[in-house]
mmCIF file of C-alpha atoms and ligand atoms in Angstrom:
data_model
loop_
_atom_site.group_PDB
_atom_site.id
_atom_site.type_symbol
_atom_site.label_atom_id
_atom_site.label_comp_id
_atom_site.label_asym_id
_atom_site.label_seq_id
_atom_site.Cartn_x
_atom_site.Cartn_y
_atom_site.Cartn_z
ATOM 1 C CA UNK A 1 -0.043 6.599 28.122
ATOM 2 C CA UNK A 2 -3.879 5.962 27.937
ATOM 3 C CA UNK A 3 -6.310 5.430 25.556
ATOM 4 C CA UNK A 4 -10.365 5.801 25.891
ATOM 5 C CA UNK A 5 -11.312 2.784 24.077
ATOM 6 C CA UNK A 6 -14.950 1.622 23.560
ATOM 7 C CA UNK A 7 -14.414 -1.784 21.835
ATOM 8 C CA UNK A 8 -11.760 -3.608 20.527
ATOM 9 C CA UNK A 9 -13.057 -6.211 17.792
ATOM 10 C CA UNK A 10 -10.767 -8.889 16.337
ATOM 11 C CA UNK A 11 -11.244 -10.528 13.102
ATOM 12 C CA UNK A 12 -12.286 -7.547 10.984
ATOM 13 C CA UNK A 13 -12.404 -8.148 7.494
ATOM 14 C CA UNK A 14 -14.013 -4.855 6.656
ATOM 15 C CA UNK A 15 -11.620 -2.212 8.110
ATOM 16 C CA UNK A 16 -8.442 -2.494 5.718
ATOM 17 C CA UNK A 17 -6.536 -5.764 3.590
ATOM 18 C CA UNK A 18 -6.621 -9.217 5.575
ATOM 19 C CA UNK A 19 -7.816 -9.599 8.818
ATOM 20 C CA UNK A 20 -7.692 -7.413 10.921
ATOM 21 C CA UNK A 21 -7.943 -5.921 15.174
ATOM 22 C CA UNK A 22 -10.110 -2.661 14.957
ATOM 23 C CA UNK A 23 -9.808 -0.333 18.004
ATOM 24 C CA UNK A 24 -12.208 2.065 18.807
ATOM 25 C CA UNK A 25 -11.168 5.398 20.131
ATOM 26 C CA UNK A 26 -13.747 7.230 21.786
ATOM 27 C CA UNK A 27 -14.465 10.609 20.922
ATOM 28 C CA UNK A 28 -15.398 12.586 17.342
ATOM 29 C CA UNK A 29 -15.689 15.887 16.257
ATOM 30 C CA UNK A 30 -18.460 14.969 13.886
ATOM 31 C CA UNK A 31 -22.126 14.211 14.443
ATOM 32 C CA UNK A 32 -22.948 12.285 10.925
ATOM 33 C CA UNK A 33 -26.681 11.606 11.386
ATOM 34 C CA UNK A 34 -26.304 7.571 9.601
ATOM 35 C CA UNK A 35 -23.371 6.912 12.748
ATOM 36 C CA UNK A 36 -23.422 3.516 14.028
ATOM 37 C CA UNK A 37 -20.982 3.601 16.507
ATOM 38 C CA UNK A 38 -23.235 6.722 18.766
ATOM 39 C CA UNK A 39 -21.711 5.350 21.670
ATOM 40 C CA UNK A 40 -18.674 6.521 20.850
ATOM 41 C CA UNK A 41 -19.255 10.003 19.662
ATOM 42 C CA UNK A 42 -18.645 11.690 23.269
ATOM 43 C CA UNK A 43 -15.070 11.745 24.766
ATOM 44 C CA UNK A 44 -16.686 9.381 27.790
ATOM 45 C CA UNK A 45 -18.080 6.707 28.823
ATOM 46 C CA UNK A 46 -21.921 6.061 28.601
ATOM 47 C CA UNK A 47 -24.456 3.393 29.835
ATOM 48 C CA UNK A 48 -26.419 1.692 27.466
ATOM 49 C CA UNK A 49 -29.714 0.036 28.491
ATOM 50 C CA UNK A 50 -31.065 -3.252 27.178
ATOM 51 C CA UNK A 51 -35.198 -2.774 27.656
ATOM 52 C CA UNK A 52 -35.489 -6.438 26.903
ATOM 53 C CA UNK A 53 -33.214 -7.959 29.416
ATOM 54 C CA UNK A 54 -34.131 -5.510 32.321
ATOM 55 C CA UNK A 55 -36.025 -6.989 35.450
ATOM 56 C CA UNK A 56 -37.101 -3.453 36.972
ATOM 57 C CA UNK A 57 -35.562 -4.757 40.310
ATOM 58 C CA UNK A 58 -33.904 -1.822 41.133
ATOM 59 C CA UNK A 59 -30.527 -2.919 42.484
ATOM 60 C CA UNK A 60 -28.993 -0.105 39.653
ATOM 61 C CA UNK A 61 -30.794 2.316 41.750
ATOM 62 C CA UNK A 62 -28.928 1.981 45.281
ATOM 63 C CA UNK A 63 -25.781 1.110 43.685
ATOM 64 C CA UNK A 64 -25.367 4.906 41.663
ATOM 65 C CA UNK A 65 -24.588 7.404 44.097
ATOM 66 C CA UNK A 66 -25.195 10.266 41.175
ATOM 67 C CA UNK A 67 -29.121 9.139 41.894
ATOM 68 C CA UNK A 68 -29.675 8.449 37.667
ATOM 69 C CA UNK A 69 -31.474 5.531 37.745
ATOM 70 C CA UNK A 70 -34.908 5.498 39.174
ATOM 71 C CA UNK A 71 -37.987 2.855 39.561
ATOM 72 C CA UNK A 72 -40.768 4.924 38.873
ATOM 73 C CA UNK A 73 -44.583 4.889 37.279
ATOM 74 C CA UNK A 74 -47.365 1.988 37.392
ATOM 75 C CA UNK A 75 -46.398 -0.163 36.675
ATOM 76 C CA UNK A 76 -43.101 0.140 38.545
ATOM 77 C CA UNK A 77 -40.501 0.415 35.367
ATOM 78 C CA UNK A 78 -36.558 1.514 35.412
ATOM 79 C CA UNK A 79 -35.951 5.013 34.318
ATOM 80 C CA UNK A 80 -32.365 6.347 33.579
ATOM 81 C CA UNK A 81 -30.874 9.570 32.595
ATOM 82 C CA UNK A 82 -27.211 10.654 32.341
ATOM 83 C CA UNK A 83 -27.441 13.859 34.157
ATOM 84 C CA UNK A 84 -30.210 14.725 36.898
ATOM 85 C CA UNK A 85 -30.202 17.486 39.277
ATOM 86 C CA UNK A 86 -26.716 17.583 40.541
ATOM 87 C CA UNK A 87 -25.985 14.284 39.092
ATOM 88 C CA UNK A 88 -24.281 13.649 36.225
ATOM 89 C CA UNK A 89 -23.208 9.852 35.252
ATOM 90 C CA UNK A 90 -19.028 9.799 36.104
ATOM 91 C CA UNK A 91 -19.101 5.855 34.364
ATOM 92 C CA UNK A 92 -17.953 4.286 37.420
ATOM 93 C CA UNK A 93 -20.129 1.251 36.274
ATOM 94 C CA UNK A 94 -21.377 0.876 39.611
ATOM 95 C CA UNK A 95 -25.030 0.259 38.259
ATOM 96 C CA UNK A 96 -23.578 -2.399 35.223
ATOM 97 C CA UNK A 97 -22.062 -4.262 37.512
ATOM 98 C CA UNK A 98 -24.845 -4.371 40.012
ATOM 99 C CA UNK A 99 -27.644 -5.422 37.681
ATOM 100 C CA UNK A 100 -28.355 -9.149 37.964
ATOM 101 C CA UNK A 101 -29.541 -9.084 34.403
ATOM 102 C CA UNK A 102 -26.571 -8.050 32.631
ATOM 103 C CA UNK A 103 -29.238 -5.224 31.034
ATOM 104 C CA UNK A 104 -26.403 -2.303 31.680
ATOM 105 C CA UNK A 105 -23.378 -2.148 30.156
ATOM 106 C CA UNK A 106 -20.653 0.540 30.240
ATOM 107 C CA UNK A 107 -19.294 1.209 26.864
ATOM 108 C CA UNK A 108 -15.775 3.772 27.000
ATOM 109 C CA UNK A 109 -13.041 2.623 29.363
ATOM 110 C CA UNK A 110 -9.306 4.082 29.572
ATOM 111 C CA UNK A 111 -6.810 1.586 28.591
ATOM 112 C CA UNK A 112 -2.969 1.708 28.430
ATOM 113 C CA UNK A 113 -1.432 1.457 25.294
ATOM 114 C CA UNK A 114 0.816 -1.642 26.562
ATOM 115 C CA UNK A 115 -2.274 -3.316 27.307
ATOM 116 C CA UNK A 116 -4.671 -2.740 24.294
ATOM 117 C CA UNK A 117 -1.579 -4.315 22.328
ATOM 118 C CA UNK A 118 -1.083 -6.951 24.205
ATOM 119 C CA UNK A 119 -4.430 -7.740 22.794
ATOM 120 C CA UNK A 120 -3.526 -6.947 19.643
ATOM 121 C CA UNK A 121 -0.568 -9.197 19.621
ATOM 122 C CA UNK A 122 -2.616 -11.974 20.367
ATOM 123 C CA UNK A 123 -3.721 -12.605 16.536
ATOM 124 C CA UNK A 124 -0.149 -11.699 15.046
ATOM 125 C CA UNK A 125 -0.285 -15.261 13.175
ATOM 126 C CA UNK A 126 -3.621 -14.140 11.302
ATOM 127 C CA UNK A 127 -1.872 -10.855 10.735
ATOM 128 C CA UNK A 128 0.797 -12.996 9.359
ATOM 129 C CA UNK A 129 -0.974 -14.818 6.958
ATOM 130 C CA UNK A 130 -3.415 -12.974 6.128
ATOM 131 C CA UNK A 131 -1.992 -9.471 4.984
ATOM 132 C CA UNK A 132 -3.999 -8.365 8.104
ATOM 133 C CA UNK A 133 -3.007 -6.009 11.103
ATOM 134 C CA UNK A 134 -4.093 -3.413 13.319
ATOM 135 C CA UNK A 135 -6.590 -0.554 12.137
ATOM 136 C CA UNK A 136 -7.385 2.478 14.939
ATOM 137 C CA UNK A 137 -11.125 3.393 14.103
ATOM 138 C CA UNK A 138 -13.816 5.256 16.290
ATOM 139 C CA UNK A 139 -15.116 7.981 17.287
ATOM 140 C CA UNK A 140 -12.212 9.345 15.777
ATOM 141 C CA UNK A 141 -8.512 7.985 16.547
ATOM 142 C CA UNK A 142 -6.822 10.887 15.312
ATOM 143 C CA UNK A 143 -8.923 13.097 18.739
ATOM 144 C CA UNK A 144 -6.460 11.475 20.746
ATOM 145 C CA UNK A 145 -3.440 12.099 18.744
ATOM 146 C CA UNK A 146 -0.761 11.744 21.627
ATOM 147 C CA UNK A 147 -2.733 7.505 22.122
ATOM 148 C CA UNK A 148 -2.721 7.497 18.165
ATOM 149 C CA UNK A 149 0.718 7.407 17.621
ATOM 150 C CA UNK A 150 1.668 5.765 20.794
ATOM 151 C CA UNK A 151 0.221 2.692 20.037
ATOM 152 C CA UNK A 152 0.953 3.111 16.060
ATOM 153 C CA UNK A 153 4.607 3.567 16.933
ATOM 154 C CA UNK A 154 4.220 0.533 19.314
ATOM 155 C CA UNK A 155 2.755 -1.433 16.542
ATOM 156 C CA UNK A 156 5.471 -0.882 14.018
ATOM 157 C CA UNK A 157 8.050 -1.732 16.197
ATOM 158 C CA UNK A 158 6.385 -5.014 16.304
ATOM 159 C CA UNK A 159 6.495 -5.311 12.523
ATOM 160 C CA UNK A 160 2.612 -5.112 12.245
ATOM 161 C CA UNK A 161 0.833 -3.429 9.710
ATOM 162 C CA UNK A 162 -1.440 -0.511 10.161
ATOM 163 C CA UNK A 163 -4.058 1.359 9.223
ATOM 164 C CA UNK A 164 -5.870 4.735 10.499
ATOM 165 C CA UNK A 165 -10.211 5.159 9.614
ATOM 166 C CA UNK A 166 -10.598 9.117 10.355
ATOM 167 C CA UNK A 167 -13.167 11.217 9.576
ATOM 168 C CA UNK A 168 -10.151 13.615 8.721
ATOM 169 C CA UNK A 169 -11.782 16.780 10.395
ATOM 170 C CA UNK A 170 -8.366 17.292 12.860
ATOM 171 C CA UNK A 171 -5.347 19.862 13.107
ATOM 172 C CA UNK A 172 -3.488 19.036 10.394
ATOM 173 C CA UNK A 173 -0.010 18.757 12.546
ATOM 174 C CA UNK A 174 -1.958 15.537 13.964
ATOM 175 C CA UNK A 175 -2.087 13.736 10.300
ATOM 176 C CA UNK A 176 1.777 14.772 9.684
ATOM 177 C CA UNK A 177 2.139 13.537 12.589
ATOM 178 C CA UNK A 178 0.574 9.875 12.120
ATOM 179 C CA UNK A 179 1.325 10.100 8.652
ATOM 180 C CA UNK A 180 4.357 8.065 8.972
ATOM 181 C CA UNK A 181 3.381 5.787 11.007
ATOM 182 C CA UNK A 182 0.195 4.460 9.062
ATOM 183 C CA UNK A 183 0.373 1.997 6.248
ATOM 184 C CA UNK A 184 -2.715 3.027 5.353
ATOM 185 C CA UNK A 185 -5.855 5.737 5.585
ATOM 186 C CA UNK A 186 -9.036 4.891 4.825
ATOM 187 C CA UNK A 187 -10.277 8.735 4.593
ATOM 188 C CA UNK A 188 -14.173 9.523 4.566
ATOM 189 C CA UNK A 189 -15.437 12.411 2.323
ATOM 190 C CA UNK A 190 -19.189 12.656 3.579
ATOM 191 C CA UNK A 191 -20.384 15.628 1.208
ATOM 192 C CA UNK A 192 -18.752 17.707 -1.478
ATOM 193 C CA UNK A 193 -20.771 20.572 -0.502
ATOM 194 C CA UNK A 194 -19.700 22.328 2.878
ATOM 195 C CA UNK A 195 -22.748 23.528 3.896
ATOM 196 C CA UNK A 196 -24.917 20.397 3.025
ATOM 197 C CA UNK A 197 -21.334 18.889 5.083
ATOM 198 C CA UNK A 198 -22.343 20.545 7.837
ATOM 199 C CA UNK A 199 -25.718 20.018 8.408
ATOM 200 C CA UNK A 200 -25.045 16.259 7.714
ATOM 201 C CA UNK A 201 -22.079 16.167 10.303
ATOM 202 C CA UNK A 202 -22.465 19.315 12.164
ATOM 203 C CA UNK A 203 -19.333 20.497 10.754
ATOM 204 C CA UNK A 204 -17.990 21.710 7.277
ATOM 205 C CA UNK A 205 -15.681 19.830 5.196
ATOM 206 C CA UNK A 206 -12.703 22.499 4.770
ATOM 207 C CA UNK A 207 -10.620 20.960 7.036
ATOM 208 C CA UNK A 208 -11.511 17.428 5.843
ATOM 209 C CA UNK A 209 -10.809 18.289 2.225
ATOM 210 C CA UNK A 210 -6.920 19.989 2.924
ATOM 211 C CA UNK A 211 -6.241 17.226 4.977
ATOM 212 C CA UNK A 212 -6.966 14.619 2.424
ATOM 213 C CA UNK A 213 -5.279 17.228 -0.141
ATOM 214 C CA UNK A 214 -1.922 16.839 1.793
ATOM 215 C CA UNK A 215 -1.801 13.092 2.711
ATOM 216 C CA UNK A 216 -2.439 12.468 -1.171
ATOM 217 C CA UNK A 217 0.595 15.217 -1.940
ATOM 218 C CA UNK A 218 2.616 13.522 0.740
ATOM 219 C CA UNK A 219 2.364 10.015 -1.082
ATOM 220 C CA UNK A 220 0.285 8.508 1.835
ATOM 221 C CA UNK A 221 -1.343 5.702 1.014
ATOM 222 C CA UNK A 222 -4.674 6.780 1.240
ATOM 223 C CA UNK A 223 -8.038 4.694 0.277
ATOM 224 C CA UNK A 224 -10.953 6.699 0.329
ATOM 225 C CA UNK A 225 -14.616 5.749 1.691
ATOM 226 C CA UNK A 226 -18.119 6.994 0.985
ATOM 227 C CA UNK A 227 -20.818 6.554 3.071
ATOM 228 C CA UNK A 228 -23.572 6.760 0.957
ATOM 229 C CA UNK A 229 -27.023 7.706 2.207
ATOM 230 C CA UNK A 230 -30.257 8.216 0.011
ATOM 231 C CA UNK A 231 -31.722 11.914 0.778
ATOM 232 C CA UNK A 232 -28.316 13.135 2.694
ATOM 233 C CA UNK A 233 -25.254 12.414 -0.208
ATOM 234 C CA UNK A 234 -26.143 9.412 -2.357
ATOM 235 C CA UNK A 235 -26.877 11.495 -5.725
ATOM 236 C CA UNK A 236 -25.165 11.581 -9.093
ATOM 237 C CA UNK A 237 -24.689 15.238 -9.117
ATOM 238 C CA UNK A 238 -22.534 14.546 -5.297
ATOM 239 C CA UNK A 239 -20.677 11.411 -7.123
ATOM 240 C CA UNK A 240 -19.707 13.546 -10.094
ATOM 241 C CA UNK A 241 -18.215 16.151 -7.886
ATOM 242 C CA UNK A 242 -16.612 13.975 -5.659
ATOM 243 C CA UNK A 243 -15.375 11.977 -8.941
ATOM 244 C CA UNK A 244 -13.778 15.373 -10.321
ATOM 245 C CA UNK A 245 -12.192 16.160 -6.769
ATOM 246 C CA UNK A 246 -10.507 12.707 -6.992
ATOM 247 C CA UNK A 247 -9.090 12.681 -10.611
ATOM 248 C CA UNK A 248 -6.988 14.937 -10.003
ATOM 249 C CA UNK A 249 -5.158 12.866 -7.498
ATOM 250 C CA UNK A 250 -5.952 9.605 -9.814
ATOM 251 C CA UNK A 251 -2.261 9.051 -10.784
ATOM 252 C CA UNK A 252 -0.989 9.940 -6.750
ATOM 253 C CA UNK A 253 1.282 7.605 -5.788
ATOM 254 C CA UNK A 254 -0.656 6.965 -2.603
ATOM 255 C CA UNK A 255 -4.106 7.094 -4.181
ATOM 256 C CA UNK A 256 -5.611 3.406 -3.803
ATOM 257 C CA UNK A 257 -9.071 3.950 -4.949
ATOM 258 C CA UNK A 258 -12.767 4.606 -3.532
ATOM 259 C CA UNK A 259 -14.788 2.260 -1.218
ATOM 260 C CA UNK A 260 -18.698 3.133 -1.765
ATOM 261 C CA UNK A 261 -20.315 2.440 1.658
ATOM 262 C CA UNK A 262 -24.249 2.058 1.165
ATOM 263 C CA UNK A 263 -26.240 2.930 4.314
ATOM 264 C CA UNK A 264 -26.832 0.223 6.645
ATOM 265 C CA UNK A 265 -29.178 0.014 9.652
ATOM 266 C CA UNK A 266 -26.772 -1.963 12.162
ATOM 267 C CA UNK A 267 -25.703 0.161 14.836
ATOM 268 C CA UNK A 268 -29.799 1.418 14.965
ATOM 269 C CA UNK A 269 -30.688 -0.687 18.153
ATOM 270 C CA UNK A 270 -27.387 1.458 20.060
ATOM 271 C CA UNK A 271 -29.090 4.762 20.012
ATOM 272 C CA UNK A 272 -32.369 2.983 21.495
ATOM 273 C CA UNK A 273 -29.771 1.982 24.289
ATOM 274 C CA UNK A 274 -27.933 5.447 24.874
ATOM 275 C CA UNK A 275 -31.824 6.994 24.882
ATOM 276 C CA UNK A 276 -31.400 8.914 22.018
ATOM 277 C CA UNK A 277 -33.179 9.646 18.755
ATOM 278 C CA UNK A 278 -31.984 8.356 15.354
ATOM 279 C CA UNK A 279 -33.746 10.592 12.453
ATOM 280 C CA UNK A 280 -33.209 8.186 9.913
ATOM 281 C CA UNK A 281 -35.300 5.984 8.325
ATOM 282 C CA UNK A 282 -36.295 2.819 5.258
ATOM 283 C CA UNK A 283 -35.713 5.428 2.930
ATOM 284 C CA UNK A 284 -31.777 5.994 3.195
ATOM 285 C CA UNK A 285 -31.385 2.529 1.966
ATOM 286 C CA UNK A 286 -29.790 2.789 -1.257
ATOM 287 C CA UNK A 287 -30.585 1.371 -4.261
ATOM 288 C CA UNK A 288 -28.774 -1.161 -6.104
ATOM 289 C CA UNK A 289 -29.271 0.822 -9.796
ATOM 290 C CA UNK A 290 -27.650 4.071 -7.753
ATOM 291 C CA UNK A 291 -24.983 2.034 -6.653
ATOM 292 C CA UNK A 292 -24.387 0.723 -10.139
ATOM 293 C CA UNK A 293 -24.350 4.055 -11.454
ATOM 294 C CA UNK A 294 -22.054 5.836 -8.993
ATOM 295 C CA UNK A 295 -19.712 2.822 -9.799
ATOM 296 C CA UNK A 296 -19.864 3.303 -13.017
ATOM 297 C CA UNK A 297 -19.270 6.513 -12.822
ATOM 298 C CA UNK A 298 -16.368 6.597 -10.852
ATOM 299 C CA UNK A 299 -15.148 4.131 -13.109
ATOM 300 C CA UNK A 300 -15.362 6.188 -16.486
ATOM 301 C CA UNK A 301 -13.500 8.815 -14.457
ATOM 302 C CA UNK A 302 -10.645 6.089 -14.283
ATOM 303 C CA UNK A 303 -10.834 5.866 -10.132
ATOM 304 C CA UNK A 304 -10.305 1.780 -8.787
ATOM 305 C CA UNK A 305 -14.099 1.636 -7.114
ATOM 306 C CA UNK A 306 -15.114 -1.176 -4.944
ATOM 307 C CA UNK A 307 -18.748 -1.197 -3.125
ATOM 308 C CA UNK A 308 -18.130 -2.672 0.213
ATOM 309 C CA UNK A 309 -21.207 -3.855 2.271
ATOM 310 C CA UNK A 310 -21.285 -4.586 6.247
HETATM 311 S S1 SF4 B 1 -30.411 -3.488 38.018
HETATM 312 FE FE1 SF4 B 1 -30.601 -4.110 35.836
HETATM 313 S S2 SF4 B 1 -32.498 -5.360 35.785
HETATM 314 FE FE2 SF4 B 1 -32.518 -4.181 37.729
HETATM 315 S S3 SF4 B 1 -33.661 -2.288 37.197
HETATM 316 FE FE3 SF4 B 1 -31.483 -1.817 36.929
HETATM 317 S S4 SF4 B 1 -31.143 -2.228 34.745
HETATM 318 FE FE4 SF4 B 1 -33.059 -3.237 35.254
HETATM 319 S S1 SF4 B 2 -21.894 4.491 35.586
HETATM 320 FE FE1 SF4 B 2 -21.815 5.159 37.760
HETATM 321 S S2 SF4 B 2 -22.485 7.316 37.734
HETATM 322 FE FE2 SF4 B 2 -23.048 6.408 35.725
HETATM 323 S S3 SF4 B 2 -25.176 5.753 36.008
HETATM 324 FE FE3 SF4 B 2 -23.875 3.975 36.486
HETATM 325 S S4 SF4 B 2 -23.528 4.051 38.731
HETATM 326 FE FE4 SF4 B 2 -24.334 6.064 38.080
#
């Protein structure tokens, strides 16, 4: 059994209790506008391009034998694109490992499940003594559902603790499915609204809202995370309806409380890399008297709240 994995980062602190190993599945149904992880929105791997390390040599050009990567215009400068005439980039990684100046990388590789946890077991002590443990995160882990619970099942049968970050917008047989085997969700709600959902994510949030519906009624435990992003979702009016959505699942067994995510610029430079266009801009930061508010807010409706910055 394989995985497409596009990073696996250790000592995550963010991503669930203790410290933690955060695998990336690659691959997600969504298109959230704020993403920072864009490189691992497609189910496959992509090249990224570092401007400031690249030479312009050209030694990417004879090694891809799609014909993407070009040294054209005066002066002579490195073009790329993932699909040209008949070409289409297959991530072989010919070109990444060709370039002298380490200004290509391929980001999305399959991995067996044996072997992403033999990484994993590497840092059982910290697990150990820190509450910690392994969190699946993306792209979207539950896309893969078959890799999901492979490497959940493995986990548990090595006593470690677990946790699942989904976006929740999946066949609901797939969270039944993982259900069991997680210790823990951390479950997104993006927008109240579904058709302010969708243009925010490209999808609606029907599917996102049963979902989280069920793993509440199931007694999951099940900690739920807000991105919050001035001029998309980060309004009172939005907090108060996501606040009354929540209270009635206040007193779920499962229920552990809301994170409040405020928008953050750091995966910004990636999209630069993949050649694509990020549309936002200074003014999603959030203020701190909004964040106070929706808090407070949350609060008075008797929800745990914490605001969790990256
Ligand atoms: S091989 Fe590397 S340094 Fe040379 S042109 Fe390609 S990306 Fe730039
Ligand atoms: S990964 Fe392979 S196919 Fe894609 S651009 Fe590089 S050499 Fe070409």
């Amino acid at each position: 059994m394989d995985a497409r994995i596009f990073n696996i980062q250790k000592y995550s602190i963010y991503d669930g209790p203790g410290i933690r190993t955060l695998v990336f599945f690659q691959g997600c149904p969504l298109r959230c506008l704020w993403c920072s992880n864009p490189e691992g929105k497609e189910a496959r791997s992509r090249i990224m391009w570092n401007a400031g390390f690249c030479a312009h040599c050209g030694r990417c050009v004879a090694a891809c034998a799609q014909g993407l990567h070009a040294i054209a215009g005066s002066p002579p400068r490195h073009e790329f694109r993932e699909e040209a005439g008949e070409g289409r980039c297959e991530g072989c990684g010919a070109c990444a490992n060709a370039c002298p100046e380490r200004a290509l990388a391929l980001s999305g590789r399959r991995m067996s499940i044996d072997e992403i946890m033999a990484v994993v077991l590497e840092d059982r002590v910290f697990y150990q003594t820190s509450g910690g443990g392994l969190t699946l995160g993306g792209g979207e882990p539950l896309a893969q559902p078959e890799a999901a619970v492979a490497l959940l099942t493995k986990a548990k049968a090595e006593g470690i603790s677990t946790a699942v970050e989904t976006c929740g917008h999946v066949p609901a047989d797939t969270v039944a499915r993982v259900a069991p085997l997680a210790d823990l969700f951390l479950y997104d709600i993006k927008h109240m609204d579904s058709g302010r959902h969708k243009e925010l994510t490209g999808r609606d949030n029907t599917v996102i809202l049963e979902n989280l519906k069920s793993l509440l009624a199931s007694g999951a435990q099940v900690r739920v995370r807000m991105p919050l992003i001035s001029g998309c979702n980060a309004d009172l009016e939005e907090m108060r309806a996501r606040a009354g959505f929540l209270q009635a699942w206040r007193d779920a067994p499962g229920f552990r409380g809301v994170d409040l995510l405020p928008y953050h610029k750091l995966g910004v430079h990636k999209y630069t890399q993949l050649g694509e266009s990020y549309s936002l801009d200074e003014a999603a930061a959030v203020p701190a008297e909004f964040l106070e508010q929706a808090k407070a807010l949350f609060e008075a409706a008797g929800l745990p709240v914490a605001v969790v910055r990256h």
